[in-house]
Amino acid sequence: MTHPAQQPACGTRNLTKIFGSGEEEVTAVDGVTVTIERGTFTAIMGPSGSGKSTLMHCMAGLDRPTDGAVFVGADNIATLPEKTVTRVRRDKIGFVFQSFNLLPTLTAEQNILLPLELAGRRVDRAVFD
Protein backbone atom coordinates (compact mmCIF):
# COMPACT_ATOMS: atom_id res chain seq x y z
CA MET A 1 0.00 0.00 0.00
CA THR A 2 1.25 3.50 -0.85
CA HIS A 3 1.99 5.77 2.09
CA PRO A 4 -0.60 8.63 2.17
CA ALA A 5 2.10 11.29 1.73
CA GLN A 6 3.14 9.60 -1.54
CA GLN A 7 -0.38 9.42 -2.97
CA PRO A 8 -1.70 12.19 -5.22
CA ALA A 9 -3.92 14.69 -3.41
CA CYS A 10 -6.80 13.94 -5.77
CA GLY A 11 -7.67 12.99 -9.30
CA THR A 12 -10.06 11.34 -11.69
CA ARG A 13 -9.99 8.34 -13.96
CA ASN A 14 -12.18 8.26 -17.08
CA LEU A 15 -14.60 10.71 -15.45
CA THR A 16 -17.82 11.32 -17.34
CA LYS A 17 -20.76 13.48 -16.32
CA ILE A 18 -23.94 13.56 -18.39
CA PHE A 19 -26.92 15.78 -17.66
CA GLY A 20 -30.38 15.05 -19.02
CA SER A 21 -31.36 12.21 -21.34
CA GLY A 22 -32.46 11.55 -24.90
CA GLU A 23 -32.48 14.66 -27.06
CA GLU A 24 -31.84 16.75 -23.93
CA GLU A 25 -28.63 14.85 -23.04
CA VAL A 26 -25.50 16.94 -22.56
CA THR A 27 -22.09 15.43 -21.90
CA ALA A 28 -20.41 18.02 -19.68
CA VAL A 29 -17.27 15.97 -18.91
CA ASP A 30 -16.19 13.18 -21.25
CA GLY A 31 -13.65 10.60 -20.05
CA VAL A 32 -11.32 12.98 -18.19
CA THR A 33 -8.32 11.58 -16.35
CA VAL A 34 -6.33 14.01 -14.21
CA THR A 35 -3.95 13.69 -11.28
CA ILE A 36 -3.27 16.54 -8.86
CA GLU A 37 -0.07 15.90 -6.93
CA ARG A 38 0.31 16.96 -3.30
CA GLY A 39 1.96 20.35 -2.82
CA THR A 40 1.23 21.58 -6.35
CA PHE A 41 -0.91 24.36 -7.75
CA THR A 42 -3.12 23.46 -10.69
CA ALA A 43 -5.27 25.67 -12.90
CA ILE A 44 -8.26 24.21 -14.75
CA MET A 45 -8.75 26.47 -17.76
CA GLY A 46 -11.04 26.52 -20.78
CA PRO A 47 -13.82 28.42 -22.46
CA SER A 48 -17.21 28.94 -20.88
CA GLY A 49 -19.26 25.74 -21.07
CA SER A 50 -16.26 23.43 -21.44
CA GLY A 51 -17.00 21.51 -18.22
CA LYS A 52 -14.55 23.11 -15.76
CA SER A 53 -17.11 23.69 -13.01
CA THR A 54 -18.69 20.28 -13.52
CA LEU A 55 -15.27 18.64 -13.27
CA MET A 56 -14.50 20.54 -10.08
CA HIS A 57 -17.92 19.75 -8.57
CA CYS A 58 -17.37 16.04 -9.23
CA MET A 59 -13.82 16.15 -7.86
CA ALA A 60 -15.05 17.88 -4.69
CA GLY A 61 -17.89 15.42 -4.12
CA LEU A 62 -20.54 18.08 -4.70
CA ASP A 63 -21.87 16.16 -7.70
CA ARG A 64 -21.75 12.44 -8.59
CA PRO A 65 -20.17 11.40 -11.88
CA THR A 66 -22.16 9.40 -14.40
CA ASP A 67 -19.15 7.12 -14.85
CA GLY A 68 -15.53 6.88 -13.81
CA ALA A 69 -13.63 7.38 -10.57
CA VAL A 70 -12.92 10.41 -8.38
CA PHE A 71 -10.08 10.06 -5.89
CA VAL A 72 -9.38 12.09 -2.77
CA GLY A 73 -6.17 10.47 -1.60
CA ALA A 74 -6.76 6.74 -2.02
CA ASP A 75 -10.56 6.95 -1.59
CA ASN A 76 -12.78 6.69 -4.66
CA ILE A 77 -15.49 9.05 -3.48
CA ALA A 78 -17.66 8.23 -6.50
CA THR A 79 -18.46 4.89 -4.86
CA LEU A 80 -18.84 6.04 -1.25
CA PRO A 81 -22.18 6.61 0.49
CA GLU A 82 -23.29 10.26 0.62
CA LYS A 83 -22.72 10.53 4.38
CA THR A 84 -19.11 9.42 3.93
CA VAL A 85 -18.59 11.85 1.03
CA THR A 86 -19.93 14.62 3.28
CA ARG A 87 -17.28 13.74 5.88
CA VAL A 88 -14.55 13.69 3.21
CA ARG A 89 -15.63 17.17 2.04
CA ARG A 90 -15.66 18.43 5.61
CA ASP A 91 -12.32 16.94 6.63
CA LYS A 92 -10.19 16.88 3.48
CA ILE A 93 -11.41 19.45 0.95
CA GLY A 94 -11.30 23.23 1.04
CA PHE A 95 -13.45 25.40 -1.19
CA VAL A 96 -12.92 28.86 -2.63
CA PHE A 97 -16.06 29.79 -4.55
CA GLN A 98 -16.30 32.48 -7.23
CA SER A 99 -18.94 34.23 -5.17
CA PHE A 100 -18.82 34.27 -1.40
CA ASN A 101 -21.00 31.64 0.23
CA LEU A 102 -21.12 33.25 3.64
CA LEU A 103 -24.05 33.35 6.01
CA PRO A 104 -24.94 37.04 6.19
CA THR A 105 -26.27 36.78 9.74
CA LEU A 106 -22.87 35.58 11.03
CA THR A 107 -19.67 37.55 11.54
CA ALA A 108 -16.57 36.72 9.50
CA GLU A 109 -15.16 34.80 12.49
CA GLN A 110 -18.38 32.83 12.92
CA ASN A 111 -18.45 31.93 9.20
CA ILE A 112 -14.86 30.66 9.42
CA LEU A 113 -15.45 28.63 12.58
CA LEU A 114 -18.82 27.15 11.55
CA PRO A 115 -17.38 24.04 9.79
CA LEU A 116 -15.28 23.21 12.85
CA GLU A 117 -18.29 23.56 15.12
CA LEU A 118 -20.39 21.33 12.86
CA ALA A 119 -17.61 18.72 12.95
CA GLY A 120 -17.49 18.91 16.76
CA ARG A 121 -13.87 20.08 16.74
CA ARG A 122 -12.14 22.48 19.07
CA VAL A 123 -10.79 25.73 17.73
CA ASP A 124 -7.05 26.25 18.10
CA ARG A 125 -7.12 29.99 18.80
CA ALA A 126 -3.40 30.36 18.01
CA VAL A 127 -3.92 28.86 14.55
CA PHE A 128 -7.11 30.84 14.02
CA ASP A 129 -5.50 34.13 15.04
PDB file of C-alpha atoms in Angstrom:
ATOM      1  CA  MET A   1       0.000   0.000   0.000  1.00  0.00           C
ATOM      2  CA  THR A   2       1.249   3.497  -0.852  1.00  0.00           C
ATOM      3  CA  HIS A   3       1.990   5.770   2.094  1.00  0.00           C
ATOM      4  CA  PRO A   4      -0.599   8.626   2.170  1.00  0.00           C
ATOM      5  CA  ALA A   5       2.102  11.292   1.733  1.00  0.00           C
ATOM      6  CA  GLN A   6       3.140   9.600  -1.536  1.00  0.00           C
ATOM      7  CA  GLN A   7      -0.383   9.423  -2.969  1.00  0.00           C
ATOM      8  CA  PRO A   8      -1.698  12.188  -5.221  1.00  0.00           C
ATOM      9  CA  ALA A   9      -3.924  14.687  -3.414  1.00  0.00           C
ATOM     10  CA  CYS A  10      -6.799  13.943  -5.767  1.00  0.00           C
ATOM     11  CA  GLY A  11      -7.671  12.993  -9.297  1.00  0.00           C
ATOM     12  CA  THR A  12     -10.057  11.341 -11.694  1.00  0.00           C
ATOM     13  CA  ARG A  13      -9.987   8.336 -13.961  1.00  0.00           C
ATOM     14  CA  ASN A  14     -12.181   8.263 -17.084  1.00  0.00           C
ATOM     15  CA  LEU A  15     -14.596  10.712 -15.448  1.00  0.00           C
ATOM     16  CA  THR A  16     -17.817  11.324 -17.341  1.00  0.00           C
ATOM     17  CA  LYS A  17     -20.762  13.481 -16.319  1.00  0.00           C
ATOM     18  CA  ILE A  18     -23.935  13.557 -18.387  1.00  0.00           C
ATOM     19  CA  PHE A  19     -26.916  15.776 -17.660  1.00  0.00           C
ATOM     20  CA  GLY A  20     -30.382  15.048 -19.022  1.00  0.00           C
ATOM     21  CA  SER A  21     -31.360  12.205 -21.335  1.00  0.00           C
ATOM     22  CA  GLY A  22     -32.460  11.551 -24.897  1.00  0.00           C
ATOM     23  CA  GLU A  23     -32.483  14.665 -27.064  1.00  0.00           C
ATOM     24  CA  GLU A  24     -31.836  16.749 -23.925  1.00  0.00           C
ATOM     25  CA  GLU A  25     -28.632  14.850 -23.040  1.00  0.00           C
ATOM     26  CA  VAL A  26     -25.503  16.944 -22.563  1.00  0.00           C
ATOM     27  CA  THR A  27     -22.088  15.435 -21.896  1.00  0.00           C
ATOM     28  CA  ALA A  28     -20.408  18.024 -19.683  1.00  0.00           C
ATOM     29  CA  VAL A  29     -17.268  15.974 -18.913  1.00  0.00           C
ATOM     30  CA  ASP A  30     -16.186  13.184 -21.248  1.00  0.00           C
ATOM     31  CA  GLY A  31     -13.655  10.597 -20.050  1.00  0.00           C
ATOM     32  CA  VAL A  32     -11.317  12.984 -18.192  1.00  0.00           C
ATOM     33  CA  THR A  33      -8.323  11.580 -16.351  1.00  0.00           C
ATOM     34  CA  VAL A  34      -6.331  14.009 -14.209  1.00  0.00           C
ATOM     35  CA  THR A  35      -3.948  13.694 -11.279  1.00  0.00           C
ATOM     36  CA  ILE A  36      -3.270  16.543  -8.856  1.00  0.00           C
ATOM     37  CA  GLU A  37      -0.065  15.901  -6.925  1.00  0.00           C
ATOM     38  CA  ARG A  38       0.314  16.965  -3.299  1.00  0.00           C
ATOM     39  CA  GLY A  39       1.957  20.348  -2.825  1.00  0.00           C
ATOM     40  CA  THR A  40       1.235  21.577  -6.348  1.00  0.00           C
ATOM     41  CA  PHE A  41      -0.907  24.357  -7.748  1.00  0.00           C
ATOM     42  CA  THR A  42      -3.124  23.464 -10.686  1.00  0.00           C
ATOM     43  CA  ALA A  43      -5.272  25.666 -12.904  1.00  0.00           C
ATOM     44  CA  ILE A  44      -8.263  24.215 -14.750  1.00  0.00           C
ATOM     45  CA  MET A  45      -8.755  26.470 -17.764  1.00  0.00           C
ATOM     46  CA  GLY A  46     -11.036  26.524 -20.776  1.00  0.00           C
ATOM     47  CA  PRO A  47     -13.818  28.424 -22.463  1.00  0.00           C
ATOM     48  CA  SER A  48     -17.211  28.935 -20.883  1.00  0.00           C
ATOM     49  CA  GLY A  49     -19.260  25.744 -21.074  1.00  0.00           C
ATOM     50  CA  SER A  50     -16.260  23.427 -21.438  1.00  0.00           C
ATOM     51  CA  GLY A  51     -16.998  21.506 -18.216  1.00  0.00           C
ATOM     52  CA  LYS A  52     -14.555  23.109 -15.761  1.00  0.00           C
ATOM     53  CA  SER A  53     -17.108  23.690 -13.010  1.00  0.00           C
ATOM     54  CA  THR A  54     -18.692  20.283 -13.524  1.00  0.00           C
ATOM     55  CA  LEU A  55     -15.270  18.637 -13.274  1.00  0.00           C
ATOM     56  CA  MET A  56     -14.500  20.539 -10.078  1.00  0.00           C
ATOM     57  CA  HIS A  57     -17.920  19.750  -8.572  1.00  0.00           C
ATOM     58  CA  CYS A  58     -17.368  16.038  -9.232  1.00  0.00           C
ATOM     59  CA  MET A  59     -13.820  16.152  -7.861  1.00  0.00           C
ATOM     60  CA  ALA A  60     -15.053  17.877  -4.695  1.00  0.00           C
ATOM     61  CA  GLY A  61     -17.886  15.418  -4.120  1.00  0.00           C
ATOM     62  CA  LEU A  62     -20.537  18.078  -4.695  1.00  0.00           C
ATOM     63  CA  ASP A  63     -21.869  16.163  -7.702  1.00  0.00           C
ATOM     64  CA  ARG A  64     -21.750  12.444  -8.585  1.00  0.00           C
ATOM     65  CA  PRO A  65     -20.174  11.399 -11.884  1.00  0.00           C
ATOM     66  CA  THR A  66     -22.164   9.402 -14.401  1.00  0.00           C
ATOM     67  CA  ASP A  67     -19.148   7.117 -14.852  1.00  0.00           C
ATOM     68  CA  GLY A  68     -15.528   6.879 -13.812  1.00  0.00           C
ATOM     69  CA  ALA A  69     -13.633   7.379 -10.569  1.00  0.00           C
ATOM     70  CA  VAL A  70     -12.917  10.407  -8.376  1.00  0.00           C
ATOM     71  CA  PHE A  71     -10.081  10.064  -5.889  1.00  0.00           C
ATOM     72  CA  VAL A  72      -9.378  12.086  -2.772  1.00  0.00           C
ATOM     73  CA  GLY A  73      -6.171  10.469  -1.598  1.00  0.00           C
ATOM     74  CA  ALA A  74      -6.760   6.738  -2.016  1.00  0.00           C
ATOM     75  CA  ASP A  75     -10.555   6.951  -1.592  1.00  0.00           C
ATOM     76  CA  ASN A  76     -12.778   6.693  -4.665  1.00  0.00           C
ATOM     77  CA  ILE A  77     -15.494   9.054  -3.477  1.00  0.00           C
ATOM     78  CA  ALA A  78     -17.655   8.233  -6.503  1.00  0.00           C
ATOM     79  CA  THR A  79     -18.458   4.887  -4.856  1.00  0.00           C
ATOM     80  CA  LEU A  80     -18.842   6.043  -1.250  1.00  0.00           C
ATOM     81  CA  PRO A  81     -22.180   6.614   0.490  1.00  0.00           C
ATOM     82  CA  GLU A  82     -23.293  10.264   0.622  1.00  0.00           C
ATOM     83  CA  LYS A  83     -22.715  10.526   4.383  1.00  0.00           C
ATOM     84  CA  THR A  84     -19.110   9.415   3.927  1.00  0.00           C
ATOM     85  CA  VAL A  85     -18.594  11.847   1.035  1.00  0.00           C
ATOM     86  CA  THR A  86     -19.931  14.617   3.282  1.00  0.00           C
ATOM     87  CA  ARG A  87     -17.277  13.743   5.881  1.00  0.00           C
ATOM     88  CA  VAL A  88     -14.546  13.692   3.210  1.00  0.00           C
ATOM     89  CA  ARG A  89     -15.633  17.165   2.035  1.00  0.00           C
ATOM     90  CA  ARG A  90     -15.662  18.435   5.614  1.00  0.00           C
ATOM     91  CA  ASP A  91     -12.322  16.936   6.628  1.00  0.00           C
ATOM     92  CA  LYS A  92     -10.190  16.882   3.479  1.00  0.00           C
ATOM     93  CA  ILE A  93     -11.412  19.451   0.950  1.00  0.00           C
ATOM     94  CA  GLY A  94     -11.298  23.234   1.038  1.00  0.00           C
ATOM     95  CA  PHE A  95     -13.447  25.403  -1.190  1.00  0.00           C
ATOM     96  CA  VAL A  96     -12.917  28.860  -2.625  1.00  0.00           C
ATOM     97  CA  PHE A  97     -16.058  29.792  -4.551  1.00  0.00           C
ATOM     98  CA  GLN A  98     -16.304  32.485  -7.225  1.00  0.00           C
ATOM     99  CA  SER A  99     -18.944  34.229  -5.173  1.00  0.00           C
ATOM    100  CA  PHE A 100     -18.824  34.266  -1.401  1.00  0.00           C
ATOM    101  CA  ASN A 101     -21.002  31.643   0.234  1.00  0.00           C
ATOM    102  CA  LEU A 102     -21.115  33.250   3.639  1.00  0.00           C
ATOM    103  CA  LEU A 103     -24.048  33.354   6.012  1.00  0.00           C
ATOM    104  CA  PRO A 104     -24.943  37.042   6.185  1.00  0.00           C
ATOM    105  CA  THR A 105     -26.271  36.783   9.741  1.00  0.00           C
ATOM    106  CA  LEU A 106     -22.866  35.580  11.026  1.00  0.00           C
ATOM    107  CA  THR A 107     -19.675  37.549  11.542  1.00  0.00           C
ATOM    108  CA  ALA A 108     -16.567  36.717   9.496  1.00  0.00           C
ATOM    109  CA  GLU A 109     -15.157  34.801  12.486  1.00  0.00           C
ATOM    110  CA  GLN A 110     -18.383  32.825  12.921  1.00  0.00           C
ATOM    111  CA  ASN A 111     -18.446  31.934   9.204  1.00  0.00           C
ATOM    112  CA  ILE A 112     -14.857  30.660   9.416  1.00  0.00           C
ATOM    113  CA  LEU A 113     -15.454  28.630  12.580  1.00  0.00           C
ATOM    114  CA  LEU A 114     -18.817  27.145  11.555  1.00  0.00           C
ATOM    115  CA  PRO A 115     -17.381  24.043   9.789  1.00  0.00           C
ATOM    116  CA  LEU A 116     -15.275  23.208  12.850  1.00  0.00           C
ATOM    117  CA  GLU A 117     -18.293  23.563  15.123  1.00  0.00           C
ATOM    118  CA  LEU A 118     -20.385  21.332  12.860  1.00  0.00           C
ATOM    119  CA  ALA A 119     -17.610  18.722  12.951  1.00  0.00           C
ATOM    120  CA  GLY A 120     -17.485  18.910  16.761  1.00  0.00           C
ATOM    121  CA  ARG A 121     -13.870  20.076  16.735  1.00  0.00           C
ATOM    122  CA  ARG A 122     -12.138  22.480  19.073  1.00  0.00           C
ATOM    123  CA  VAL A 123     -10.786  25.729  17.725  1.00  0.00           C
ATOM    124  CA  ASP A 124      -7.055  26.248  18.102  1.00  0.00           C
ATOM    125  CA  ARG A 125      -7.120  29.988  18.805  1.00  0.00           C
ATOM    126  CA  ALA A 126      -3.402  30.364  18.010  1.00  0.00           C
ATOM    127  CA  VAL A 127      -3.920  28.861  14.554  1.00  0.00           C
ATOM    128  CA  PHE A 128      -7.107  30.839  14.021  1.00  0.00           C
ATOM    129  CA  ASP A 129      -5.500  34.130  15.037  1.00  0.00           C
TER     130      ASP A 129
END
